[in-house]
Amino acid sequence: LLLVVLNIGIKLHHLCSDDPSEQQKEEFLQEIEQMKLLGAHQNIVSLVGCCTLQDPKFLVIEYVPFGDLLHWLRRRRREVRNFSNEIFK
């Protein structure tokens, strides 16, 4: 018996709004297709799985403990600025 424990995140397409538009649905499916094409890479959030055959449609991705890059950089703006100033003196 092999037991694998994964930290995952789940993105549901209907959480964007109560009644997602056709464009929102299509964009969500495109996001899934893009992640499938990217495959696994150490610097990109990995696709674990997805469900597109029934509602609610969802995307299962690798858990990112520090959130997305944009918010991480914004929270650490001063640290990043000081670090880059030291490097590029």
Tab-separated table of N, CA and C in Angstrom:
chain	number	residue	atom	x	y	z
A	1	LEU	N	0.849	-1.178	0.000
A	1	LEU	CA	0.000	0.000	0.000
A	1	LEU	C	0.889	1.233	0.000
A	2	LEU	N	0.668	2.110	-0.945
A	2	LEU	CA	1.422	3.353	-1.069
A	2	LEU	C	0.507	4.511	-0.715
A	3	LEU	N	0.929	5.301	0.246
A	3	LEU	CA	0.151	6.457	0.666
A	3	LEU	C	0.929	7.708	0.303
A	4	VAL	N	0.317	8.583	-0.477
A	4	VAL	CA	0.949	9.829	-0.885
A	4	VAL	C	0.121	10.976	-0.327
A	5	VAL	N	0.778	11.891	0.353
A	5	VAL	CA	0.101	13.054	0.899
A	5	VAL	C	0.522	14.264	0.084
A	6	LEU	N	-0.455	14.960	-0.466
A	6	LEU	CA	-0.194	16.149	-1.268
A	6	LEU	C	-0.878	17.352	-0.640
A	7	ASN	N	-0.201	18.477	-0.671
A	7	ASN	CA	-0.845	19.733	-0.317
A	7	ASN	C	-1.375	20.314	-1.617
A	8	ILE	N	-2.680	20.519	-1.681
A	8	ILE	CA	-3.281	20.976	-2.927
A	8	ILE	C	-4.156	22.204	-2.703
A	9	GLY	N	-4.445	22.868	-3.784
A	9	GLY	CA	-5.414	23.950	-3.805
A	9	GLY	C	-6.462	23.609	-4.845
A	10	ILE	N	-7.682	24.038	-4.637
A	10	ILE	CA	-8.762	23.761	-5.592
A	10	ILE	C	-9.376	25.077	-6.038
A	11	LYS	N	-9.493	25.235	-7.338
A	11	LYS	CA	-10.112	26.432	-7.905
A	11	LYS	C	-11.407	26.000	-8.595
A	12	LEU	N	-12.514	26.577	-8.155
A	12	LEU	CA	-13.818	26.287	-8.752
A	12	LEU	C	-14.210	27.428	-9.675
A	13	HIS	N	-14.711	27.124	-10.865
A	13	HIS	CA	-15.021	28.206	-11.803
A	13	HIS	C	-16.263	28.989	-11.390
A	14	HIS	N	-17.180	28.396	-10.668
A	14	HIS	CA	-18.412	29.114	-10.326
A	14	HIS	C	-18.255	30.046	-9.129
A	15	LEU	N	-17.078	30.056	-8.490
A	15	LEU	CA	-16.881	30.967	-7.363
A	15	LEU	C	-16.635	32.400	-7.822
A	16	CYS	N	-16.331	32.562	-9.112
A	16	CYS	CA	-16.123	33.909	-9.644
A	16	CYS	C	-17.408	34.720	-9.533
A	17	SER	N	-18.526	34.068	-9.745
A	17	SER	CA	-19.828	34.710	-9.622
A	17	SER	C	-20.875	33.620	-9.461
A	18	ASP	N	-22.078	34.002	-9.062
A	18	ASP	CA	-23.143	33.011	-8.886
A	18	ASP	C	-23.548	32.375	-10.209
A	19	ASP	N	-23.481	33.161	-11.276
A	19	ASP	CA	-23.869	32.689	-12.595
A	19	ASP	C	-22.784	33.104	-13.592
A	20	PRO	N	-21.732	32.286	-13.730
A	20	PRO	CA	-20.632	32.686	-14.609
A	20	PRO	C	-21.076	32.809	-16.064
A	21	SER	N	-20.525	33.786	-16.750
A	21	SER	CA	-20.845	33.988	-18.164
A	21	SER	C	-20.169	32.901	-18.995
A	22	GLU	N	-20.582	32.791	-20.235
A	22	GLU	CA	-19.958	31.834	-21.146
A	22	GLU	C	-18.476	32.156	-21.326
A	23	GLN	N	-18.145	33.447	-21.338
A	23	GLN	CA	-16.748	33.852	-21.478
A	23	GLN	C	-15.933	33.390	-20.266
A	24	GLN	N	-16.486	33.539	-19.057
A	24	GLN	CA	-15.793	33.090	-17.852
A	24	GLN	C	-15.585	31.578	-17.872
A	25	LYS	N	-16.607	30.851	-18.329
A	25	LYS	CA	-16.486	29.397	-18.417
A	25	LYS	C	-15.395	29.011	-19.407
A	26	GLU	N	-15.377	29.670	-20.553
A	26	GLU	CA	-14.379	29.380	-21.581
A	26	GLU	C	-12.975	29.719	-21.089
A	27	GLU	N	-12.825	30.847	-20.394
A	27	GLU	CA	-11.519	31.237	-19.856
A	27	GLU	C	-11.019	30.223	-18.832
A	28	PHE	N	-11.919	29.701	-18.015
A	28	PHE	CA	-11.543	28.694	-17.025
A	28	PHE	C	-11.066	27.422	-17.720
A	29	LEU	N	-11.777	26.989	-18.745
A	29	LEU	CA	-11.369	25.797	-19.492
A	29	LEU	C	-10.044	26.034	-20.212
A	30	GLN	N	-9.825	27.252	-20.713
A	30	GLN	CA	-8.548	27.583	-21.359
A	30	GLN	C	-7.401	27.543	-20.350
A	31	GLU	N	-7.672	28.017	-19.147
A	31	GLU	CA	-6.652	27.965	-18.087
A	31	GLU	C	-6.240	26.521	-17.817
A	32	ILE	N	-7.217	25.632	-17.755
A	32	ILE	CA	-6.927	24.213	-17.540
A	32	ILE	C	-6.093	23.665	-18.698
A	33	GLU	N	-6.475	23.976	-19.930
A	33	GLU	CA	-5.725	23.498	-21.097
A	33	GLU	C	-4.288	24.002	-21.087
A	34	GLN	N	-4.096	25.280	-20.730
A	34	GLN	CA	-2.744	25.842	-20.661
A	34	GLN	C	-1.901	25.114	-19.622
A	35	MET	N	-2.487	24.836	-18.473
A	35	MET	CA	-1.742	24.130	-17.426
A	35	MET	C	-1.392	22.716	-17.862
A	36	LYS	N	-2.289	22.075	-18.608
A	36	LYS	CA	-1.996	20.736	-19.116
A	36	LYS	C	-0.839	20.781	-20.110
A	37	LEU	N	-0.812	21.809	-20.945
A	37	LEU	CA	0.263	21.946	-21.929
A	37	LEU	C	1.608	22.255	-21.272
A	38	LEU	N	1.596	23.066	-20.202
A	38	LEU	CA	2.838	23.434	-19.524
A	38	LEU	C	3.514	22.235	-18.881
A	39	GLY	N	2.731	21.333	-18.354
A	39	GLY	CA	3.315	20.187	-17.674
A	39	GLY	C	3.945	20.579	-16.355
A	40	ALA	N	4.814	19.732	-15.852
A	40	ALA	CA	5.443	19.975	-14.554
A	40	ALA	C	6.759	20.729	-14.728
A	41	HIS	N	6.962	21.702	-13.865
A	41	HIS	CA	8.210	22.463	-13.824
A	41	HIS	C	8.381	22.976	-12.412
A	42	GLN	N	9.610	22.979	-11.914
A	42	GLN	CA	9.850	23.368	-10.518
A	42	GLN	C	9.484	24.813	-10.219
A	43	ASN	N	9.429	25.678	-11.233
A	43	ASN	CA	9.143	27.094	-11.000
A	43	ASN	C	7.723	27.503	-11.368
A	44	ILE	N	6.884	26.537	-11.683
A	44	ILE	CA	5.502	26.821	-12.071
A	44	ILE	C	4.572	25.943	-11.234
A	45	VAL	N	3.477	26.515	-10.785
A	45	VAL	CA	2.487	25.737	-10.037
A	45	VAL	C	2.003	24.593	-10.917
A	46	SER	N	2.026	23.393	-10.370
A	46	SER	CA	1.695	22.202	-11.157
A	46	SER	C	0.216	21.840	-11.075
A	47	LEU	N	-0.289	21.362	-12.187
A	47	LEU	CA	-1.641	20.815	-12.259
A	47	LEU	C	-1.621	19.419	-11.654
A	48	VAL	N	-2.519	19.169	-10.717
A	48	VAL	CA	-2.647	17.846	-10.118
A	48	VAL	C	-3.773	17.083	-10.811
A	49	GLY	N	-4.860	17.797	-11.123
A	49	GLY	CA	-5.994	17.172	-11.787
A	49	GLY	C	-7.075	18.200	-12.063
A	50	CYS	N	-8.139	17.756	-12.706
A	50	CYS	CA	-9.251	18.655	-13.001
A	50	CYS	C	-10.508	17.844	-13.275
A	51	CYS	N	-11.642	18.521	-13.208
A	51	CYS	CA	-12.921	17.926	-13.567
A	51	CYS	C	-13.632	18.906	-14.485
A	52	THR	N	-13.880	18.480	-15.711
A	52	THR	CA	-14.561	19.346	-16.672
A	52	THR	C	-15.792	18.683	-17.273
A	53	LEU	N	-16.104	17.461	-16.857
A	53	LEU	CA	-17.221	16.733	-17.445
A	53	LEU	C	-18.556	17.013	-16.767
A	54	GLN	N	-18.513	17.569	-15.564
A	54	GLN	CA	-19.755	17.872	-14.850
A	54	GLN	C	-19.548	19.122	-14.013
A	55	ASP	N	-20.636	19.699	-13.557
A	55	ASP	CA	-20.550	20.881	-12.700
A	55	ASP	C	-20.581	20.456	-11.244
A	56	PRO	N	-19.872	21.097	-10.371
A	56	PRO	CA	-19.010	22.236	-10.676
A	56	PRO	C	-17.687	21.777	-11.288
A	57	LYS	N	-17.230	22.508	-12.282
A	57	LYS	CA	-15.935	22.245	-12.872
A	57	LYS	C	-14.876	22.794	-11.926
A	58	PHE	N	-13.759	22.065	-11.798
A	58	PHE	CA	-12.730	22.538	-10.885
A	58	PHE	C	-11.341	22.144	-11.362
A	59	LEU	N	-10.389	22.845	-10.821
A	59	LEU	CA	-8.984	22.678	-11.136
A	59	LEU	C	-8.264	22.369	-9.826
A	60	VAL	N	-7.494	21.284	-9.789
A	60	VAL	CA	-6.734	20.918	-8.598
A	60	VAL	C	-5.276	21.221	-8.901
A	61	ILE	N	-4.685	22.103	-8.096
A	61	ILE	CA	-3.309	22.513	-8.325
A	61	ILE	C	-2.472	22.302	-7.072
A	62	GLU	N	-1.188	22.312	-7.268
A	62	GLU	CA	-0.238	22.238	-6.173
A	62	GLU	C	-0.482	23.426	-5.235
A	63	TYR	N	-0.436	23.177	-3.958
A	63	TYR	CA	-0.644	24.239	-2.967
A	63	TYR	C	0.555	25.180	-2.969
A	64	VAL	N	0.281	26.471	-2.950
A	64	VAL	CA	1.335	27.486	-2.915
A	64	VAL	C	1.223	28.198	-1.564
A	65	PRO	N	2.090	27.855	-0.615
A	65	PRO	CA	1.934	28.370	0.744
A	65	PRO	C	2.088	29.880	0.883
A	66	PHE	N	2.802	30.523	-0.028
A	66	PHE	CA	3.022	31.965	0.084
A	66	PHE	C	2.136	32.765	-0.856
A	67	GLY	N	1.165	32.145	-1.482
A	67	GLY	CA	0.270	32.842	-2.398
A	67	GLY	C	0.924	33.083	-3.746
A	68	ASP	N	0.301	33.933	-4.545
A	68	ASP	CA	0.843	34.196	-5.880
A	68	ASP	C	2.021	35.166	-5.796
A	69	LEU	N	2.830	35.173	-6.836
A	69	LEU	CA	4.053	35.972	-6.871
A	69	LEU	C	3.783	37.464	-6.691
A	70	LEU	N	2.756	37.978	-7.336
A	70	LEU	CA	2.451	39.406	-7.240
A	70	LEU	C	2.211	39.834	-5.792
A	71	HIS	N	1.361	39.106	-5.077
A	71	HIS	CA	1.063	39.463	-3.690
A	71	HIS	C	2.271	39.239	-2.781
A	72	TRP	N	3.056	38.209	-3.052
A	72	TRP	CA	4.268	37.967	-2.273
A	72	TRP	C	5.234	39.134	-2.427
A	73	LEU	N	5.431	39.594	-3.665
A	73	LEU	CA	6.333	40.723	-3.917
A	73	LEU	C	5.808	42.009	-3.283
A	74	ARG	N	4.510	42.242	-3.366
A	74	ARG	CA	3.942	43.448	-2.767
A	74	ARG	C	4.119	43.457	-1.250
A	75	ARG	N	3.925	42.308	-0.612
A	75	ARG	CA	4.098	42.227	0.840
A	75	ARG	C	5.551	42.454	1.247
A	76	ARG	N	6.466	42.110	0.370
A	76	ARG	CA	7.887	42.214	0.680
A	76	ARG	C	8.591	43.290	-0.146
A	77	ARG	N	7.836	44.262	-0.589
A	77	ARG	CA	8.366	45.313	-1.467
A	77	ARG	C	9.640	45.943	-0.901
A	78	ARG	N	9.616	46.321	0.361
A	78	ARG	CA	10.772	46.982	0.968
A	78	ARG	C	11.978	46.039	1.000
A	79	GLU	N	11.771	44.781	1.392
A	79	GLU	CA	12.866	43.812	1.437
A	79	GLU	C	13.459	43.596	0.049
A	80	VAL	N	12.602	43.454	-0.945
A	80	VAL	CA	13.063	43.224	-2.321
A	80	VAL	C	13.824	44.444	-2.824
A	81	ARG	N	13.314	45.632	-2.548
A	81	ARG	CA	13.980	46.865	-2.979
A	81	ARG	C	15.362	46.980	-2.335
A	82	ASN	N	15.452	46.728	-1.025
A	82	ASN	CA	16.740	46.798	-0.334
A	82	ASN	C	17.720	45.765	-0.876
A	83	PHE	N	17.228	44.571	-1.143
A	83	PHE	CA	18.065	43.504	-1.689
A	83	PHE	C	18.599	43.882	-3.065
A	84	SER	N	17.741	44.396	-3.925
A	84	SER	CA	18.180	44.766	-5.271
A	84	SER	C	19.131	45.947	-5.238
A	85	ASN	N	18.928	46.881	-4.296
A	85	ASN	CA	19.854	48.002	-4.161
A	85	ASN	C	21.251	47.531	-3.776
A	86	GLU	N	21.314	46.524	-2.916
A	86	GLU	CA	22.604	45.971	-2.510
A	86	GLU	C	23.298	45.263	-3.672
A	87	ILE	N	22.550	44.550	-4.459
A	87	ILE	CA	23.126	43.795	-5.577
A	87	ILE	C	23.629	44.728	-6.678
A	88	PHE	N	22.883	45.760	-6.987
A	88	PHE	CA	23.196	46.604	-8.138
A	88	PHE	C	23.927	47.892	-7.765
A	89	LYS	N	24.659	47.904	-6.653
A	89	LYS	CA	25.443	49.085	-6.266
A	89	LYS	C	26.568	49.301	-7.248
